JSON list of C-alpha atoms in Angstrom, two decimals:
[
{"chain": "A", "resi": 1, "resn": "ASP", "atom": "CA", "xyz": [-1.39, -8.55, 3.94]},
{"chain": "A", "resi": 2, "resn": "ASP", "atom": "CA", "xyz": [-1.99, -11.85, 5.63]},
{"chain": "A", "resi": 3, "resn": "MET", "atom": "CA", "xyz": [-5.28, -10.79, 7.16]},
{"chain": "A", "resi": 4, "resn": "ASP", "atom": "CA", "xyz": [-7.56, -7.98, 6.15]},
{"chain": "A", "resi": 5, "resn": "ILE", "atom": "CA", "xyz": [-8.57, -5.08, 8.38]},
{"chain": "A", "resi": 6, "resn": "GLU", "atom": "CA", "xyz": [-11.35, -7.12, 10.00]},
{"chain": "A", "resi": 7, "resn": "ALA", "atom": "CA", "xyz": [-8.70, -9.30, 11.69]},
{"chain": "A", "resi": 8, "resn": "VAL", "atom": "CA", "xyz": [-6.00, -6.68, 12.15]},
{"chain": "A", "resi": 9, "resn": "TYR", "atom": "CA", "xyz": [-8.15, -3.94, 13.68]},
{"chain": "A", "resi": 10, "resn": "PRO", "atom": "CA", "xyz": [-9.21, -5.90, 16.79]},
{"chain": "A", "resi": 11, "resn": "VAL", "atom": "CA", "xyz": [-5.57, -6.85, 17.41]},
{"chain": "A", "resi": 12, "resn": "TYR", "atom": "CA", "xyz": [-4.56, -3.20, 17.02]},
{"chain": "A", "resi": 13, "resn": "LYS", "atom": "CA", "xyz": [-7.28, -2.05, 19.45]},
{"chain": "A", "resi": 14, "resn": "LEU", "atom": "CA", "xyz": [-6.28, -4.73, 21.96]},
{"chain": "A", "resi": 15, "resn": "LEU", "atom": "CA", "xyz": [-2.64, -3.65, 21.84]},
{"chain": "A", "resi": 16, "resn": "LEU", "atom": "CA", "xyz": [-3.58, 0.02, 22.00]},
{"chain": "A", "resi": 17, "resn": "GLU", "atom": "CA", "xyz": [-5.63, -0.54, 25.16]},
{"chain": "A", "resi": 18, "resn": "SER", "atom": "CA", "xyz": [-3.38, -3.04, 26.91]},
{"chain": "A", "resi": 19, "resn": "LYS", "atom": "CA", "xyz": [0.09, -1.92, 25.81]},
{"chain": "A", "resi": 20, "resn": "PRO", "atom": "CA", "xyz": [-0.02, 1.64, 24.41]},
{"chain": "A", "resi": 21, "resn": "GLY", "atom": "CA", "xyz": [3.78, 1.98, 24.62]},
{"chain": "A", "resi": 22, "resn": "VAL", "atom": "CA", "xyz": [4.17, -0.98, 22.28]},
{"chain": "A", "resi": 23, "resn": "VAL", "atom": "CA", "xyz": [1.93, 0.69, 19.70]},
{"chain": "A", "resi": 24, "resn": "ASN", "atom": "CA", "xyz": [3.98, 3.90, 19.90]},
{"chain": "A", "resi": 25, "resn": "ASP", "atom": "CA", "xyz": [7.17, 1.91, 19.35]},
{"chain": "A", "resi": 26, "resn": "LEU", "atom": "CA", "xyz": [5.49, -0.02, 16.56]},
{"chain": "A", "resi": 27, "resn": "GLU", "atom": "CA", "xyz": [4.96, 3.10, 14.48]},
{"chain": "A", "resi": 28, "resn": "GLN", "atom": "CA", "xyz": [8.54, 4.24, 14.97]},
{"chain": "A", "resi": 29, "resn": "TYR", "atom": "CA", "xyz": [10.10, 0.92, 13.95]},
{"chain": "A", "resi": 30, "resn": "ALA", "atom": "CA", "xyz": [7.39, -0.61, 11.79]},
{"chain": "A", "resi": 31, "resn": "TYR", "atom": "CA", "xyz": [9.48, -0.83, 8.65]},
{"chain": "A", "resi": 32, "resn": "LEU", "atom": "CA", "xyz": [12.85, -1.77, 10.12]},
{"chain": "A", "resi": 33, "resn": "ASN", "atom": "CA", "xyz": [12.42, -5.47, 10.83]},
{"chain": "A", "resi": 34, "resn": "ASN", "atom": "CA", "xyz": [11.72, -8.67, 8.93]},
{"chain": "A", "resi": 35, "resn": "SER", "atom": "CA", "xyz": [8.00, -8.00, 8.37]},
{"chain": "A", "resi": 36, "resn": "LEU", "atom": "CA", "xyz": [8.48, -8.12, 4.61]},
{"chain": "A", "resi": 37, "resn": "LEU", "atom": "CA", "xyz": [9.85, -11.64, 4.53]},
{"chain": "A", "resi": 38, "resn": "PRO", "atom": "CA", "xyz": [7.51, -14.13, 2.88]},
{"chain": "A", "resi": 39, "resn": "ARG", "atom": "CA", "xyz": [5.73, -16.52, 5.20]},
{"chain": "A", "resi": 40, "resn": "GLU", "atom": "CA", "xyz": [2.59, -18.56, 5.52]},
{"chain": "A", "resi": 41, "resn": "PRO", "atom": "CA", "xyz": [-0.40, -16.48, 6.63]},
{"chain": "A", "resi": 42, "resn": "PRO", "atom": "CA", "xyz": [-1.56, -17.17, 10.18]},
{"chain": "A", "resi": 43, "resn": "GLN", "atom": "CA", "xyz": [-4.48, -19.57, 10.52]},
{"chain": "A", "resi": 44, "resn": "THR", "atom": "CA", "xyz": [-5.80, -17.79, 13.61]},
{"chain": "A", "resi": 45, "resn": "ILE", "atom": "CA", "xyz": [-5.55, -14.32, 15.09]},
{"chain": "A", "resi": 46, "resn": "PRO", "atom": "CA", "xyz": [-2.28, -14.22, 17.05]},
{"chain": "A", "resi": 47, "resn": "THR", "atom": "CA", "xyz": [-2.34, -13.97, 20.84]},
{"chain": "A", "resi": 48, "resn": "GLU", "atom": "CA", "xyz": [1.35, -13.35, 21.51]},
{"chain": "A", "resi": 49, "resn": "THR", "atom": "CA", "xyz": [2.41, -9.69, 21.52]},
{"chain": "A", "resi": 50, "resn": "ALA", "atom": "CA", "xyz": [5.28, -10.20, 19.05]},
{"chain": "A", "resi": 51, "resn": "ALA", "atom": "CA", "xyz": [2.99, -11.95, 16.55]},
{"chain": "A", "resi": 52, "resn": "GLN", "atom": "CA", "xyz": [0.33, -9.26, 16.99]},
{"chain": "A", "resi": 53, "resn": "ILE", "atom": "CA", "xyz": [2.88, -6.55, 16.31]},
{"chain": "A", "resi": 54, "resn": "GLU", "atom": "CA", "xyz": [4.11, -8.35, 13.21]},
{"chain": "A", "resi": 55, "resn": "LEU", "atom": "CA", "xyz": [0.54, -8.75, 11.94]},
{"chain": "A", "resi": 56, "resn": "ILE", "atom": "CA", "xyz": [-0.07, -5.01, 12.28]},
{"chain": "A", "resi": 57, "resn": "GLN", "atom": "CA", "xyz": [3.26, -4.19, 10.65]},
{"chain": "A", "resi": 58, "resn": "ARG", "atom": "CA", "xyz": [2.55, -6.46, 7.69]},
{"chain": "A", "resi": 59, "resn": "PHE", "atom": "CA", "xyz": [-0.89, -4.90, 7.28]},
{"chain": "A", "resi": 60, "resn": "MET", "atom": "CA", "xyz": [0.57, -1.37, 7.28]},
{"chain": "A", "resi": 61, "resn": "ILE", "atom": "CA", "xyz": [3.25, -2.33, 4.77]},
{"chain": "A", "resi": 62, "resn": "ALA", "atom": "CA", "xyz": [0.59, -3.90, 2.53]},
{"chain": "A", "resi": 63, "resn": "THR", "atom": "CA", "xyz": [-1.51, -0.73, 2.90]},
{"chain": "A", "resi": 64, "resn": "THR", "atom": "CA", "xyz": [1.44, 1.34, 1.73]},
{"chain": "A", "resi": 65, "resn": "ALA", "atom": "CA", "xyz": [1.93, -0.96, -1.28]},
{"chain": "A", "resi": 66, "resn": "LYS", "atom": "CA", "xyz": [-1.80, -0.82, -2.15]},
{"chain": "A", "resi": 67, "resn": "ASP", "atom": "CA", "xyz": [-1.69, 2.98, -2.12]},
{"chain": "A", "resi": 68, "resn": "CYS", "atom": "CA", "xyz": [1.37, 3.45, -4.34]},
{"chain": "A", "resi": 69, "resn": "SER", "atom": "CA", "xyz": [1.17, 4.20, -8.05]},
{"chain": "A", "resi": 70, "resn": "VAL", "atom": "CA", "xyz": [3.37, 3.08, -10.90]},
{"chain": "A", "resi": 71, "resn": "MET", "atom": "CA", "xyz": [3.93, 5.77, -13.50]},
{"chain": "A", "resi": 72, "resn": "ILE", "atom": "CA", "xyz": [5.17, 4.76, -16.94]},
{"chain": "A", "resi": 73, "resn": "THR", "atom": "CA", "xyz": [5.97, 7.34, -19.56]},
{"chain": "A", "resi": 74, "resn": "PHE", "atom": "CA", "xyz": [7.08, 6.96, -23.17]},
{"chain": "A", "resi": 75, "resn": "ARG", "atom": "CA", "xyz": [8.61, 9.57, -25.42]},
{"chain": "A", "resi": 76, "resn": "GLU", "atom": "CA", "xyz": [9.48, 9.15, -29.07]},
{"chain": "A", "resi": 77, "resn": "THR", "atom": "CA", "xyz": [13.03, 10.16, -29.99]},
{"chain": "A", "resi": 78, "resn": "ASP", "atom": "CA", "xyz": [14.94, 10.77, -33.19]},
{"chain": "A", "resi": 79, "resn": "GLN", "atom": "CA", "xyz": [17.96, 8.82, -31.97]},
{"chain": "A", "resi": 80, "resn": "SER", "atom": "CA", "xyz": [18.75, 5.32, -33.12]},
{"chain": "A", "resi": 81, "resn": "PRO", "atom": "CA", "xyz": [19.01, 2.76, -30.31]},
{"chain": "A", "resi": 82, "resn": "SER", "atom": "CA", "xyz": [22.40, 2.19, -28.77]},
{"chain": "A", "resi": 83, "resn": "PRO", "atom": "CA", "xyz": [23.91, -1.30, -28.91]},
{"chain": "A", "resi": 84, "resn": "LEU", "atom": "CA", "xyz": [24.30, -1.31, -25.12]},
{"chain": "A", "resi": 85, "resn": "ARG", "atom": "CA", "xyz": [21.59, -0.64, -22.58]},
{"chain": "A", "resi": 86, "resn": "THR", "atom": "CA", "xyz": [21.87, 2.95, -21.38]},
{"chain": "A", "resi": 87, "resn": "PHE", "atom": "CA", "xyz": [20.46, 4.29, -18.14]},
{"chain": "A", "resi": 88, "resn": "ILE", "atom": "CA", "xyz": [20.03, 7.95, -17.32]},
{"chain": "A", "resi": 89, "resn": "ASP", "atom": "CA", "xyz": [19.10, 9.07, -13.80]},
{"chain": "A", "resi": 90, "resn": "ILE", "atom": "CA", "xyz": [17.01, 12.23, -13.90]},
{"chain": "A", "resi": 91, "resn": "PRO", "atom": "CA", "xyz": [16.30, 14.17, -10.68]},
{"chain": "A", "resi": 92, "resn": "THR", "atom": "CA", "xyz": [12.55, 14.58, -10.17]},
{"chain": "A", "resi": 93, "resn": "SER", "atom": "CA", "xyz": [12.32, 16.70, -7.00]},
{"chain": "A", "resi": 94, "resn": "GLU", "atom": "CA", "xyz": [14.24, 18.68, -4.43]},
{"chain": "A", "resi": 95, "resn": "ASP", "atom": "CA", "xyz": [14.35, 15.52, -2.28]},
{"chain": "A", "resi": 96, "resn": "LYS", "atom": "CA", "xyz": [16.90, 14.06, -4.68]},
{"chain": "A", "resi": 97, "resn": "ASN", "atom": "CA", "xyz": [14.50, 11.41, -5.99]},
{"chain": "A", "resi": 98, "resn": "TYR", "atom": "CA", "xyz": [15.44, 10.06, -9.38]},
{"chain": "A", "resi": 99, "resn": "GLU", "atom": "CA", "xyz": [13.69, 8.47, -12.31]},
{"chain": "A", "resi": 100, "resn": "ARG", "atom": "CA", "xyz": [15.69, 5.86, -14.14]},
{"chain": "A", "resi": 101, "resn": "VAL", "atom": "CA", "xyz": [15.24, 6.22, -17.88]},
{"chain": "A", "resi": 102, "resn": "VAL", "atom": "CA", "xyz": [16.22, 3.35, -20.17]},
{"chain": "A", "resi": 103, "resn": "THR", "atom": "CA", "xyz": [17.19, 4.52, -23.63]},
{"chain": "A", "resi": 104, "resn": "ASP", "atom": "CA", "xyz": [17.65, 1.31, -25.62]},
{"chain": "A", "resi": 105, "resn": "LEU", "atom": "CA", "xyz": [14.13, 0.91, -27.00]},
{"chain": "A", "resi": 106, "resn": "ALA", "atom": "CA", "xyz": [14.36, 1.67, -30.73]},
{"chain": "A", "resi": 107, "resn": "GLY", "atom": "CA", "xyz": [13.19, 5.23, -31.23]},
{"chain": "A", "resi": 108, "resn": "TRP", "atom": "CA", "xyz": [11.69, 5.51, -27.73]},
{"chain": "A", "resi": 109, "resn": "GLU", "atom": "CA", "xyz": [12.67, 6.55, -24.25]},
{"chain": "A", "resi": 110, "resn": "TYR", "atom": "CA", "xyz": [10.65, 5.41, -21.30]},
{"chain": "A", "resi": 111, "resn": "ALA", "atom": "CA", "xyz": [10.68, 5.91, -17.56]},
{"chain": "A", "resi": 112, "resn": "ILE", "atom": "CA", "xyz": [9.11, 3.94, -14.75]},
{"chain": "A", "resi": 113, "resn": "SER", "atom": "CA", "xyz": [8.53, 5.54, -11.36]},
{"chain": "A", "resi": 114, "resn": "ILE", "atom": "CA", "xyz": [6.83, 4.39, -8.20]},
{"chain": "A", "resi": 115, "resn": "VAL", "atom": "CA", "xyz": [5.22, 7.18, -6.21]},
{"chain": "A", "resi": 116, "resn": "ASP", "atom": "CA", "xyz": [3.45, 7.54, -2.87]},
{"chain": "A", "resi": 117, "resn": "LEU", "atom": "CA", "xyz": [5.52, 5.01, -0.96]},
{"chain": "A", "resi": 118, "resn": "ASP", "atom": "CA", "xyz": [5.33, 6.94, 2.29]},
{"chain": "A", "resi": 119, "resn": "PRO", "atom": "CA", "xyz": [4.61, 4.70, 5.30]},
{"chain": "A", "resi": 120, "resn": "LYS", "atom": "CA", "xyz": [1.00, 5.04, 6.39]},
{"chain": "A", "resi": 121, "resn": "PRO", "atom": "CA", "xyz": [0.50, 6.18, 10.00]},
{"chain": "A", "resi": 122, "resn": "LEU", "atom": "CA", "xyz": [-1.06, 3.83, 12.53]},
{"chain": "A", "resi": 123, "resn": "ASP", "atom": "CA", "xyz": [-3.67, 6.41, 13.47]},
{"chain": "A", "resi": 124, "resn": "LYS", "atom": "CA", "xyz": [-5.36, 5.71, 10.10]},
{"chain": "A", "resi": 125, "resn": "MET", "atom": "CA", "xyz": [-6.26, 2.20, 11.29]},
{"chain": "A", "resi": 126, "resn": "GLN", "atom": "CA", "xyz": [-9.74, 3.38, 12.39]},
{"chain": "A", "resi": 127, "resn": "HIS", "atom": "CA", "xyz": [-10.23, 5.02, 8.98]},
{"chain": "A", "resi": 128, "resn": "TYR", "atom": "CA", "xyz": [-9.33, 1.77, 7.18]},
{"chain": "A", "resi": 129, "resn": "PHE", "atom": "CA", "xyz": [-11.73, -0.20, 9.37]},
{"chain": "A", "resi": 130, "resn": "ASP", "atom": "CA", "xyz": [-14.59, 2.29, 8.84]},
{"chain": "A", "resi": 131, "resn": "LEU", "atom": "CA", "xyz": [-13.98, 2.46, 5.09]},
{"chain": "A", "resi": 132, "resn": "ASP", "atom": "CA", "xyz": [-13.95, -1.33, 4.75]},
{"chain": "A", "resi": 133, "resn": "GLU", "atom": "CA", "xyz": [-17.22, -1.51, 6.69]},
{"chain": "A", "resi": 134, "resn": "LYS", "atom": "CA", "xyz": [-18.82, 1.09, 4.39]},
{"chain": "A", "resi": 135, "resn": "ILE", "atom": "CA", "xyz": [-17.64, -0.75, 1.27]},
{"chain": "A", "resi": 136, "resn": "ALA", "atom": "CA", "xyz": [-19.01, -4.06, 2.55]},
{"chain": "A", "resi": 137, "resn": "THR", "atom": "CA", "xyz": [-22.35, -2.44, 3.45]},
{"chain": "A", "resi": 138, "resn": "LYS", "atom": "CA", "xyz": [-22.67, -0.75, 0.05]},
{"chain": "A", "resi": 139, "resn": "TYR", "atom": "CA", "xyz": [-21.71, -3.94, -1.76]},
{"chain": "A", "resi": 140, "resn": "SER", "atom": "CA", "xyz": [-24.26, -5.92, 0.22]},
{"chain": "A", "resi": 141, "resn": "LYS", "atom": "CA", "xyz": [-26.90, -3.30, -0.59]},
{"chain": "A", "resi": 142, "resn": "SER", "atom": "CA", "xyz": [-26.01, -3.42, -4.29]},
{"chain": "A", "resi": 143, "resn": "LEU", "atom": "CA", "xyz": [-26.55, -7.21, -4.32]},
{"chain": "A", "resi": 144, "resn": "SER", "atom": "CA", "xyz": [-30.12, -6.80, -3.12]},
{"chain": "A", "resi": 145, "resn": "MET", "atom": "CA", "xyz": [-30.99, -4.27, -5.85]},
{"chain": "A", "resi": 146, "resn": "ASP", "atom": "CA", "xyz": [-32.11, -5.16, -9.34]},
{"chain": "A", "resi": 147, "resn": "ALA", "atom": "CA", "xyz": [-29.97, -3.89, -12.21]},
{"chain": "A", "resi": 148, "resn": "THR", "atom": "CA", "xyz": [-32.20, -0.95, -13.18]},
{"chain": "A", "resi": 149, "resn": "SER", "atom": "CA", "xyz": [-32.44, 0.49, -9.67]},
{"chain": "A", "resi": 150, "resn": "TYR", "atom": "CA", "xyz": [-28.72, -0.10, -9.08]},
{"chain": "A", "resi": 151, "resn": "LEU", "atom": "CA", "xyz": [-27.76, 1.85, -12.21]},
{"chain": "A", "resi": 152, "resn": "GLY", "atom": "CA", "xyz": [-29.85, 4.83, -11.11]},
{"chain": "A", "resi": 153, "resn": "GLU", "atom": "CA", "xyz": [-28.58, 5.04, -7.52]},
{"chain": "A", "resi": 154, "resn": "THR", "atom": "CA", "xyz": [-25.31, 6.55, -6.38]},
{"chain": "A", "resi": 155, "resn": "LEU", "atom": "CA", "xyz": [-23.62, 4.45, -3.73]},
{"chain": "A", "resi": 156, "resn": "GLU", "atom": "CA", "xyz": [-21.29, 7.01, -2.22]},
{"chain": "A", "resi": 157, "resn": "LEU", "atom": "CA", "xyz": [-18.65, 6.06, 0.29]}
]
């Protein structure tokens, strides 16, 4: 994301208060435009509505990417490797999701899956802002502690 929650949240709140219909549309179409295209990060907080919307969209897409997990599994096999790369698509759920298994690693099969790619809802924006504030506060507190007192204290979020 081009700007962290500290920059995105005020823009979100401004849009929510001044143009609530735009925010509703934003959630519906957040992942259907060019927000993923690479670009230079903005040097200042945008003031135009279109740029504000794009900033929020890019933040939400980045939040989705930060929350996903990559699962890699290996399984030893008795088969010798094939001369050509072989792919097997294995269904993993009722939703017709598939894992692609590559079977050309000598004596091994492996699978790589990416999970939890669901778009994050805009109503979690307040949660992200509050969580970031708590993390910054706890980090700041930990800097002022000496090592022995820091090790003995639980800094719960």
